[in-house]
Structure formats: C-alpha cells, structure tokens
Coordinates of C-alpha atoms in Angstrom, one line a residue:
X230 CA 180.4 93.3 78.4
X231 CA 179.4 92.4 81.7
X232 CA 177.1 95.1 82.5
X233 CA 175.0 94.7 79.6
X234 CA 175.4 90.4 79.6
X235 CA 173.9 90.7 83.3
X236 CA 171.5 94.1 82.4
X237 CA 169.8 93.8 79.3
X238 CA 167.2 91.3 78.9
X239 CA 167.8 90.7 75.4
X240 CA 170.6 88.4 77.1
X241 CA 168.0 86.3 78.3
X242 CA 165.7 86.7 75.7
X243 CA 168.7 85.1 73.4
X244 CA 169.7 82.3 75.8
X245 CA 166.5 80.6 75.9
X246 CA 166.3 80.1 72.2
X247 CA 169.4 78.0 72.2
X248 CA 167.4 74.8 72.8
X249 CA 164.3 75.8 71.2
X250 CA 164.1 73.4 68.1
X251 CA 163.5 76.1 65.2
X252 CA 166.3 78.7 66.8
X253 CA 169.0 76.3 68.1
X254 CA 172.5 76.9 66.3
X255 CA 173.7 73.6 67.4
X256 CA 175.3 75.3 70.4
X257 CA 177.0 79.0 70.6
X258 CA 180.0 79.9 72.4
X259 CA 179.6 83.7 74.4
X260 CA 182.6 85.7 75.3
X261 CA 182.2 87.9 78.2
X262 CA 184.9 90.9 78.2
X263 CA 184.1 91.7 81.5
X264 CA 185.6 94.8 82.5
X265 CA 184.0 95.1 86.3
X266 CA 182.5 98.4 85.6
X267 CA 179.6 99.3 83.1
X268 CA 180.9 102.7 82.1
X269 CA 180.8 104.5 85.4
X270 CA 178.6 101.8 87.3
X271 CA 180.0 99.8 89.5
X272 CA 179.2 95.8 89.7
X273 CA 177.6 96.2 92.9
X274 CA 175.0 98.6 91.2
X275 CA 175.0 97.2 87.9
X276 CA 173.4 93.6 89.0
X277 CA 172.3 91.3 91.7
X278 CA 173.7 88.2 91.5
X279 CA 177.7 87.5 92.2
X280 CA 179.1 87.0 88.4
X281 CA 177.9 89.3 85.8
X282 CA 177.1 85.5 83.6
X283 CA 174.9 83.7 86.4
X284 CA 172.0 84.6 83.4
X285 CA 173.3 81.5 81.8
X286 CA 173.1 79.3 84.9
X287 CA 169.3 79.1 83.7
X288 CA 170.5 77.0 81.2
X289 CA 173.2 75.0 82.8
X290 CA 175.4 76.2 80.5
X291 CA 179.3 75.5 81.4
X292 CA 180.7 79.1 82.7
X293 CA 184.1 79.6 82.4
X294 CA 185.9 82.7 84.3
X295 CA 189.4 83.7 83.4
X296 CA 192.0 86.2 83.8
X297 CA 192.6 88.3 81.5
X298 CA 196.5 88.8 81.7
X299 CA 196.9 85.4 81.8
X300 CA 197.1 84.8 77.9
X301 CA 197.9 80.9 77.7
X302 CA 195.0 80.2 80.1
X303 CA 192.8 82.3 78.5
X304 CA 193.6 80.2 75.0
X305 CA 193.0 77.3 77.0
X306 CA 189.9 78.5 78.2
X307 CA 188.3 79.6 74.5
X308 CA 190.2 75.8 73.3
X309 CA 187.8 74.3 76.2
X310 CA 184.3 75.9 75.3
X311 CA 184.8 74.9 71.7
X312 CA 185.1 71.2 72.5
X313 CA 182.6 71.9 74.4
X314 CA 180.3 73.2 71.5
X315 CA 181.6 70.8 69.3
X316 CA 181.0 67.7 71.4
X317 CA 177.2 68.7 73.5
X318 CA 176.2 70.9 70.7
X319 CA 175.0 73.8 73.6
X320 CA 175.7 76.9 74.7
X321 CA 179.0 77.8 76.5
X322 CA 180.3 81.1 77.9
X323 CA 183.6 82.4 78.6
X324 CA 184.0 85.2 81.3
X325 CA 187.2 86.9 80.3
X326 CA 187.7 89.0 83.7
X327 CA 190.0 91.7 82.5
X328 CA 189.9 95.7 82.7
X329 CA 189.6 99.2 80.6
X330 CA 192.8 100.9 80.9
X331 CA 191.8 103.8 79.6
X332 CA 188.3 104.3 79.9
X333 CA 185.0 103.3 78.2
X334 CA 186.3 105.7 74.9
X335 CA 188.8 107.9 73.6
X336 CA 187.3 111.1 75.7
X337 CA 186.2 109.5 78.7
X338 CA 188.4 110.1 82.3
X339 CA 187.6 106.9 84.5
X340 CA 189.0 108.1 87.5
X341 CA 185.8 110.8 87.8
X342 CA 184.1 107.7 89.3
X343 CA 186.4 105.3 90.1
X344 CA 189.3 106.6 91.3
X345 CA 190.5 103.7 93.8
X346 CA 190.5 101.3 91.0
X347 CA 192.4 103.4 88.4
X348 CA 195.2 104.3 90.6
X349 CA 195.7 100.6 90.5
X350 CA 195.4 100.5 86.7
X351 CA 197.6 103.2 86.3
X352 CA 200.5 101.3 88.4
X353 CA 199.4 97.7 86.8
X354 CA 201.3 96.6 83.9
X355 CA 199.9 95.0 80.3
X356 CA 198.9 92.3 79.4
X357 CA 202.0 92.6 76.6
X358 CA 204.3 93.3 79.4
X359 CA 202.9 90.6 81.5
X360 CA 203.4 88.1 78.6
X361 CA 207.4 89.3 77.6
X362 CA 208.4 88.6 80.7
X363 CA 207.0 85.4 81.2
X364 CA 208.6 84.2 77.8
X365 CA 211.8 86.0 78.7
X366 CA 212.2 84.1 81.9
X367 CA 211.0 80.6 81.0
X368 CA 214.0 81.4 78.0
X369 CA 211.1 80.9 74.9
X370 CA 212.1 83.7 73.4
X371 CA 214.7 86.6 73.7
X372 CA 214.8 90.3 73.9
X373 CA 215.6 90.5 70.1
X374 CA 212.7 88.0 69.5
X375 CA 210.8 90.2 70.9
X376 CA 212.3 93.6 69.3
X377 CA 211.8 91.6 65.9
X378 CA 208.3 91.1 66.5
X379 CA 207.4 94.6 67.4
X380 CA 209.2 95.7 64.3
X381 CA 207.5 93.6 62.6
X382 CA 203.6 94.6 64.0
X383 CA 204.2 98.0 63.9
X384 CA 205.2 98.1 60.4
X385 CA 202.1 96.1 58.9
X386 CA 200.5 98.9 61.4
X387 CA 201.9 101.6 59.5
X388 CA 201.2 100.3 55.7
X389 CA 197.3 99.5 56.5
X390 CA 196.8 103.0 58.1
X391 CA 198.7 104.7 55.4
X392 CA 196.6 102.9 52.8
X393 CA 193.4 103.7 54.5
X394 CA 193.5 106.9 53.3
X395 CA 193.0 106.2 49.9
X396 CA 190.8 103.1 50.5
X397 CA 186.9 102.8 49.1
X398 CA 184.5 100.7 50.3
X399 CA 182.7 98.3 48.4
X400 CA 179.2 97.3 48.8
X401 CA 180.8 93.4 47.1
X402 CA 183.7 93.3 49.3
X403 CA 180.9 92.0 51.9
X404 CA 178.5 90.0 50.4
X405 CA 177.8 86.5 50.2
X406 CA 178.0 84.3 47.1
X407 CA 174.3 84.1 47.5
X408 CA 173.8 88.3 47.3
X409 CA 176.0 88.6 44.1
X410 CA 173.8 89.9 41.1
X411 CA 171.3 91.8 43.4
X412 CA 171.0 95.5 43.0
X413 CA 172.2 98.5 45.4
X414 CA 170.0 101.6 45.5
X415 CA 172.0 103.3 43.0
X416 CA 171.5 100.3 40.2
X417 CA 168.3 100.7 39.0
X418 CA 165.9 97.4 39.4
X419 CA 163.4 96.2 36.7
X420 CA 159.6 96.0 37.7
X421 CA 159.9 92.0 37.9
X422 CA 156.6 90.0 37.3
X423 CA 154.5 88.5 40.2
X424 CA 151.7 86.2 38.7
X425 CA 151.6 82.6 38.7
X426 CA 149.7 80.4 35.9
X427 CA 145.7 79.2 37.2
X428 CA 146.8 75.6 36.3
X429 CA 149.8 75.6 38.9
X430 CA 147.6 77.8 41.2
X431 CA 145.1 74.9 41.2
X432 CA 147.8 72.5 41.4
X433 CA 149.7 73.9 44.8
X434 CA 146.0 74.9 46.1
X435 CA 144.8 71.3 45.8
X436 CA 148.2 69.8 47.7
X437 CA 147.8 72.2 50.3
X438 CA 143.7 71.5 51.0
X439 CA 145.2 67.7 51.5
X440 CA 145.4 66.7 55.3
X441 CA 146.1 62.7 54.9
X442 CA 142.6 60.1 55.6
X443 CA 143.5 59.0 58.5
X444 CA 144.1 62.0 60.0
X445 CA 141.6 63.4 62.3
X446 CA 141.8 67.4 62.6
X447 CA 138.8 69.4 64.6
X448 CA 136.2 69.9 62.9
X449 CA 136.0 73.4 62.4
X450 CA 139.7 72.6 61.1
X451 CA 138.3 70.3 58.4
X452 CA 135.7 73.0 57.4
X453 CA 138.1 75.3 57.2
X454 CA 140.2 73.1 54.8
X455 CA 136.9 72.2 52.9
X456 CA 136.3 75.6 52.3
X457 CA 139.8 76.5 50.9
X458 CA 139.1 73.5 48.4
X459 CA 136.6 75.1 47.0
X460 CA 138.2 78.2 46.9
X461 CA 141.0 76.8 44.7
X462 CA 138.1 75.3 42.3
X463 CA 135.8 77.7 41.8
X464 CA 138.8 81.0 42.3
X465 CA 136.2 82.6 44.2
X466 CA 136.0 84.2 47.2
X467 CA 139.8 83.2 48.7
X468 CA 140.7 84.8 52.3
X469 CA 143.2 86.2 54.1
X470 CA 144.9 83.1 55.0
X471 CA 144.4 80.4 52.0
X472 CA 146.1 83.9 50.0
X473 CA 148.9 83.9 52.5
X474 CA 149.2 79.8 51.4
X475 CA 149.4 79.7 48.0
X476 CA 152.2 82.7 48.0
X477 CA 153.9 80.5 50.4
X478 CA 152.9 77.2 47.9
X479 CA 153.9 79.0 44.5
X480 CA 157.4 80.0 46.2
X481 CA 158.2 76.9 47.4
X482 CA 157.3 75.2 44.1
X483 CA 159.9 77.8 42.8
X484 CA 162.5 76.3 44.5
X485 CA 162.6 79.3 48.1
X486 CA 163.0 78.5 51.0
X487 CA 160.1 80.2 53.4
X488 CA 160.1 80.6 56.9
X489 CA 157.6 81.7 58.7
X490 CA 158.3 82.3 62.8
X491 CA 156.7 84.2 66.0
X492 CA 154.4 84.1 68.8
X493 CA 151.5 81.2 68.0
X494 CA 152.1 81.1 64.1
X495 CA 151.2 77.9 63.4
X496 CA 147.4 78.5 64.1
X497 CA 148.0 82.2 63.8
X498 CA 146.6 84.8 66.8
X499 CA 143.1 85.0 65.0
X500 CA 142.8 81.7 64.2
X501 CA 142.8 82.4 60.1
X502 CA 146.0 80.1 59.0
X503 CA 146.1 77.0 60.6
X504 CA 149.3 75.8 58.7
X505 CA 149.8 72.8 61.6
X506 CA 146.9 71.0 61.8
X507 CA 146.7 68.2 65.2
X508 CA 144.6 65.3 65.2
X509 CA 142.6 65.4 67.6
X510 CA 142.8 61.4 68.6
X511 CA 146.5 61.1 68.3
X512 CA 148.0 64.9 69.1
X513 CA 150.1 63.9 65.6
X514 CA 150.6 67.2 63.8
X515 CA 150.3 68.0 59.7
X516 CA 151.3 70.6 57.8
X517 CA 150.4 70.6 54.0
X518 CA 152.9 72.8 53.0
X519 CA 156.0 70.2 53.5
X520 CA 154.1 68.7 50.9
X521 CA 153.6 70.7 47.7
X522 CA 155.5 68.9 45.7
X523 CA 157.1 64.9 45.6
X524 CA 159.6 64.2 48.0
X525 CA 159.9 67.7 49.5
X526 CA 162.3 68.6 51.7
X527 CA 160.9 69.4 55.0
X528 CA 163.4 72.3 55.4
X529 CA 161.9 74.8 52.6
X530 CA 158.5 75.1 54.4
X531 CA 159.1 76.1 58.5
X532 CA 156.4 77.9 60.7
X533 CA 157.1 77.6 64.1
X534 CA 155.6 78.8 67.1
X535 CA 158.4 81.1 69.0
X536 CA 159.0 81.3 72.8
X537 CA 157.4 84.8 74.4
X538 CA 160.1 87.2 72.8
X539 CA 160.2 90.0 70.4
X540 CA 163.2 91.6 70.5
X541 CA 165.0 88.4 70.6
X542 CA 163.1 86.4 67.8
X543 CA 163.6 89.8 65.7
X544 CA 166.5 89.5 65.8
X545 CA 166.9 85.6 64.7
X546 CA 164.7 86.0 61.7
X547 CA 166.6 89.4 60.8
X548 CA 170.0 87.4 60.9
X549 CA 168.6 84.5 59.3
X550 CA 167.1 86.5 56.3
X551 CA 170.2 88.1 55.7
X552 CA 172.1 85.1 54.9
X553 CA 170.4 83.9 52.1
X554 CA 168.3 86.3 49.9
X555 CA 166.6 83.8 48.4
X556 CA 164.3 82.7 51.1
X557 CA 161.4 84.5 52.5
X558 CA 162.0 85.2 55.8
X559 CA 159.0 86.5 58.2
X560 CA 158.5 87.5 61.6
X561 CA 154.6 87.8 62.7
X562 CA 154.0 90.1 65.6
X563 CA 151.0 88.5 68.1
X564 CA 149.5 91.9 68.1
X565 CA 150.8 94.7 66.0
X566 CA 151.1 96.6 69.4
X567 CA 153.6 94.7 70.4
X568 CA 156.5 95.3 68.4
X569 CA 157.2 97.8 70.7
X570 CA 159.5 95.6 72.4
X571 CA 161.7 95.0 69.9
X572 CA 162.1 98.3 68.5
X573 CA 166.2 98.0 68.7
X574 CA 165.8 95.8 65.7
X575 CA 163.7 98.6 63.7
X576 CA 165.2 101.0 64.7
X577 CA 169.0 100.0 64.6
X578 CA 169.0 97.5 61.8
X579 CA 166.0 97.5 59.4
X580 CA 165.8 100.9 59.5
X581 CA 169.1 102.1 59.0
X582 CA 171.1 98.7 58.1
X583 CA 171.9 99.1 54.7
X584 CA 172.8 103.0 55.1
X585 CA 175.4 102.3 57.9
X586 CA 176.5 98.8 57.1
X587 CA 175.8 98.3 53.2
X588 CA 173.9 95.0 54.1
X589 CA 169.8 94.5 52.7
X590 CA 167.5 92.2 54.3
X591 CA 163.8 91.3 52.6
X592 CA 163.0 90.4 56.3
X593 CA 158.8 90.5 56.4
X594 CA 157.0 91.8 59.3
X595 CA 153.5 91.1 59.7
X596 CA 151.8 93.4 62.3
X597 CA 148.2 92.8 63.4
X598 CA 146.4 96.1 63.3
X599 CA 142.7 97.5 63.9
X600 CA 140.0 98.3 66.4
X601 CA 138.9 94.6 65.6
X602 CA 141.6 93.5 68.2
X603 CA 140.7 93.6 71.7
X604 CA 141.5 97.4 73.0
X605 CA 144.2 98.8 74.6
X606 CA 147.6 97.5 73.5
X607 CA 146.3 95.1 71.2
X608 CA 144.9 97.7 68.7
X609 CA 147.5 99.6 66.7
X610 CA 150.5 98.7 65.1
X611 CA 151.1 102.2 65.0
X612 CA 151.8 102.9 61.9
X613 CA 153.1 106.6 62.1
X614 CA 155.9 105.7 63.5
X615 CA 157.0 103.1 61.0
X616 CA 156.0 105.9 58.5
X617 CA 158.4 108.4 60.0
X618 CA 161.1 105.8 59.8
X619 CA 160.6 104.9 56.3
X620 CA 162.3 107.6 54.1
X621 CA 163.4 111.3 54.3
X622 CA 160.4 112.5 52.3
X623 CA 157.5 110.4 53.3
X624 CA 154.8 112.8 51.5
X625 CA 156.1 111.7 47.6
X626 CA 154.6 108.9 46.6
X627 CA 156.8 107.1 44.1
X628 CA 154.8 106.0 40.7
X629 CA 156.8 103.3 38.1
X630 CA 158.1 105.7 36.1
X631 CA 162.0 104.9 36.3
X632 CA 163.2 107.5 38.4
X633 CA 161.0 107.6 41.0
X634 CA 160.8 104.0 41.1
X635 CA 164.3 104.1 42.2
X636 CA 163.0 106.1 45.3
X637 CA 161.5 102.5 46.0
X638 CA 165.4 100.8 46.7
X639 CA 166.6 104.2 48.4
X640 CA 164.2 104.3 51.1
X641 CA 164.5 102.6 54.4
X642 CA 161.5 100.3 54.5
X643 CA 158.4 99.3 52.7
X644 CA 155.3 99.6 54.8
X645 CA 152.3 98.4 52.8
X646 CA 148.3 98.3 54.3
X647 CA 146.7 95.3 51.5
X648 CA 143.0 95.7 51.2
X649 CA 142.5 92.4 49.5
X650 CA 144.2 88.2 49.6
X651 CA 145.3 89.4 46.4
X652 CA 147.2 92.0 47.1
X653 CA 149.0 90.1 50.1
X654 CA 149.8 87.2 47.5
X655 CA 151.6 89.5 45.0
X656 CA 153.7 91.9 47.9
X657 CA 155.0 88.5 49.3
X658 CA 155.7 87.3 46.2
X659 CA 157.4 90.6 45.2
X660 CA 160.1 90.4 48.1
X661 CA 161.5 87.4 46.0
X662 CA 161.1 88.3 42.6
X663 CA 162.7 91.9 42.9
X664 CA 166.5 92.2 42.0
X665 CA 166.9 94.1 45.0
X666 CA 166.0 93.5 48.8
X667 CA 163.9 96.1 51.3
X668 CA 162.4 95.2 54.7
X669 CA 158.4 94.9 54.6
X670 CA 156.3 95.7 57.1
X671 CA 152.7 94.6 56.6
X672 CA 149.5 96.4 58.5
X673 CA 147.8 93.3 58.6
X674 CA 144.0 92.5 59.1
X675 CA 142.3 90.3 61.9
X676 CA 139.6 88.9 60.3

C-alpha cells in the first residue's frame, strides 16, 4: 500500500539489496495499490515527499503511476515494467493510484475520518461499471455479452464457496517438489546420524587449509590457516571456526548447497572465520571452500558480506531457505543484540510460520552473545525472549524417547547454547540430516 511503501523502512531496507551481488533477483517488479489514505491517515501525514514511491527514486528505478479505473492502461502499464525487468534485469515499480470503497476491512466506517473524500466514493462508479460502458460504447461487446459473463462469474463464485465448506487443507497441496518426503510434526522423524568418517574429515580439512602459492594473505591470516592444518592432522584442539568449516566442507562434499550471509561474514565480527581470504599485494580474494572438491561449482559454497540491514536480509535468507530444504541456509547477526531489528521475521514467520501457514524453514541464526562483547547493546542475544517464543511449555525438556522426541518437530524453534566446535559441527549438520525442518537459533561465542 502506499502508506507502508513510503512508511516502513523495510521498503528501503529491501530496495537496496536489488543490486547487491549475493541478493539481486535479476530485477523485481513492485506493485503499489495505492489507496491515498493509510487506514485513517491522510498522505499529507503519512509521508514527506510528493508520491508515496519516491523511495525508489534512490535507485533510479522506472516509476510508473496509473489510474486505477482505467483497466487497459493499467495492463499496459504492468505489460511495460515486465519488459522492463526482462530486458535491464532491475527493479521497476508500478503505482496503481486507485481507492478503498469501503474501508480498510469489513468493520471499518471511512467516513469517521474522511468524510469529504467518501462522499465522493460513494457517488463514484466502479471500476466494472467504468469498464461496461466503455466496451458498450466502442460496440466490443453487448449487453448480453456482458449478462453472459456475469452469469458465468457468479456461478463459478457459487460452486467454490459451496465447496469450501467441506474442503481440508493439505500440508502437500503447497509444497515444492523439493519438500516432498519431509515430515510434518505429526509424522514422527527418525534420530538421523551426524558423524562423518576421520579419512574424509582429513580430506575436506586439508582442501580447506589450502590458500593457492602465490597467493599472499596477511600474516596473521596465514597463521591462522597454519594452525587449522594442524588441527586437521593431529584432531586436536579444533576451534570455533575451523568446526564451523569442516560442517560447512562435509555438507558440501554431500552434495548441499550452504549459504552463509550477514553483516561482515566473510572475516566474521570477531575475526575467528576468515572464509575470504585477500592478498595483501593484489586485493584478489580466496575462499577455500569453492574448492573442496574437483571442479566445484562456485554456487554450493556462498558467504557474503550483507549491506547494514537486519530485518531486510532476514528476510532474504528466510525466503531463500524455504525454497530448497536441502541447503543450509544462515543468517549471522553482527552482535546477538542486534536482532532486535528484525524481530518481524521472528516473530511473524519463524516463530509462528509453520503453525499459520503450514510451511518449515531450517533457516540458522547465529547470534553473538556474552559479556566478552563490548557492553551495552553488544552483549546479549537475549535469550529469554527467544525462549518464551520457542514452545508452549518451555520447562519439559524433551529426551529421545519417541514421544517426547516428537515435542522436538512440534515446537516453534530450536535454540541451542554449544559449549564445544564439536557440538556446533553436529547441530549444523543435524538441520540437514533430519527428515523434518525447524528454525535454529544459535547463542554463539566470541572467542
């Protein structure tokens, strides 16, 4: 609408990943119903600049603004912004200036606040009417074209209504090819095994200690690096990150896809992944894990840094993980603290997605948490509130036994505090190997 296209910040948030090179979608088209009010607000209250879609002037994205009763020229108009999308591959929008005839819902009376402008409604005719008489006069159709059409709208109207009565929804009806076989909460899931063999361990641990000769990373890079290779020869003392690497290593080897996306991932906050390495001569960057095995696509393996954004990024990586439940999907917070701004996603979607809308997402969210951060706002994930979300009994504590496992795939989210590399490896190797997918949020260490 065009109170919340020019009001909410998510807006923005959104358009400025359209060019970004992990996020793009190779151009999207946004539609505008623009009703000029915002429930009871008025334009002039509701934003500052003359059109409810001058957001998208930021990215010189082609604005289109139509009328609404004019039906052709709105076709016209949605006919343009596709070639548009088609041909430049960026954003386009479409400001369909139209009106609420009756309100903003079934028990709201518009003329409380806007009285003027629903006297005019009131006396204005629809967009229908507007349409009949414009093919009644230009001789396209007749009256009984017209009276056959209705007849025949109204009765397909009738037979879906009456046979929504009786009508069931299935969990199928909406899934994917790729989300067939997986189980709902009330099919019970097998404990599914997370371990991987020490000779492939050494294997993906040794490709992914490998930064090319005559490549030049900084040094405390390389002695990062030379420490992991160790690590993977001795299987002694493995951090935080190189733990985080081989899950990644032994999934991709597997044949998922990972991604791995938020604010400065690629080095990671605290400095403890360094998945990109740069040269320090050249700038040329490296990242060993596009090459764990021969002639690897560079698509199963991305980390990218994102643009300043929470709720919008969120939201990217929740879409994106819901498509294809075979990848491993992962948003990392900067600071646990700030997930705060994107608590719409939790809250909305993670939380209470598959309840409302039948879908699952595996989505991972890593949150940075501890008093070894740097105080205020950049110290707790807070964890109680993720806690309260989680399930309607938080105080039982499913074991394996089968029927309190199941309480596993009927809560709303997993939220998991890992005390050693170990246990991180196996969780984010879990999220793929279950039959069944649950969001995962991680209370993740700093050091």
């Amino acid at each position: 609408g065009d109170g919340s296209f020019a009001g909410q910040g998510v807006v923005y948030e959104t358009l400025h990943l359209s060019a970004l090179p992990n996020y793009t979608t190779g151009g999207t088209i946004h539609i505008v119903l623009n009703n000029q009010v915002a429930f009871t607000t008025d334009p002039t209250c509701g934003r500052s600049s003359q059109y409810c879609t001058d957001v998208a002037k930021a990215l010189d994205a082609p604005i289109f603004h139509v009328n609404g009763d004019d039906v052709e020229a709105v076709v016209h108009a949605c006919e343009l912004a596709a070639e548009w999308r088609q041909t430049f591959h960026s954003d386009v929008v479409v400001d369909l200036v139209c009106y609420r005839r009756f309100g903003h819902n079934e028990i709201d009376e518009p003329s409380f606040t806007q009285p003027k402008m629903y006297k005019v409604i009131r006396n204005h005719p629809s967009t229908l009417e507007i349409y009949q008489k414009k093919l009644l006069e230009t001789g396209e159709l007749t009256q009984g074209d017209i009276d056959k059409i209705h007849t025949k709208v109204t009765s397909i109207l009738n037979e879906e209504f009456q046979a929504s009565k009786d009508y069931i929804p299935k969990r199928r009806d909406w899934l994917s090819a790729y989300w067939l076989g997986f189980k709902s909460p009330e099919q019970l899931s097998r404990v599914r095994n997370t371990g991987v063999k020490p000779e492939i361990l050494k294997t993906v641990g040794k490709a992914i200690t490998t930064i090319p000769e005559n490549f030049t990373p900084h040094k405390a890079v390389k002695r990062i690096y030379e420490q992991r290779a160790q690590m993977i020869e001795t299987g002694e003392d493995i951090d935080w990150g190189f733990g985080e690497a081989l899950a990644f290593a032994t999934l991709l080897v597997e044949g998922n896809h990972v991604r791995l996306s938020g604010q400065d991932v690629e080095r990671g906050t605290f400095s403890h992944r360094h998945s990109v390495v740069h040269d320090q001569t050249t700038g040329e960057k490296y990242c060993p894990l596009d090459h764990v095995i021969m002639n690897q696509n560079e698509e199963m393996f991305t980390v990218s840094n994102s643009s300043l954004s929470e709720f919008a990024v969120l939201g990217f990586e929740l879409g994106y993980s819901m498509e294809n439940p075979n990848s491993l999907i992962i948003w990392e917070a900067q600071f646990g603290d700030f997930a705060n701004g994107a608590h719409v996603i939790f809250d909305n979607f993670l939380a209470s997605g598959e309840s409302k809308w039948l879908r699952q997402t595996g989505l991972v969210v890593l949150l940075p948490h501890g008093y070894d951060g740097q105080g205020p706002e950049h110290s707790s994930a807070r964890l109680e509130r993720f806690l309260q979300m989680a399930d309607d009994n938080p105080y039982i504590i499913p074991e394996m036994d089968p029927t309190l496992r199941k309480q596993i795939q009927e809560c709303n989210l997993q939220i998991v505090n890992v005390t050693t590399p170990a246990n991180f490896f196996h969780v984010l190797r879990r999220q793929i190997h279950r039959e069944f997918r649950k969001p995962l949020i991680v209370m993740s260490p700093k050091n």
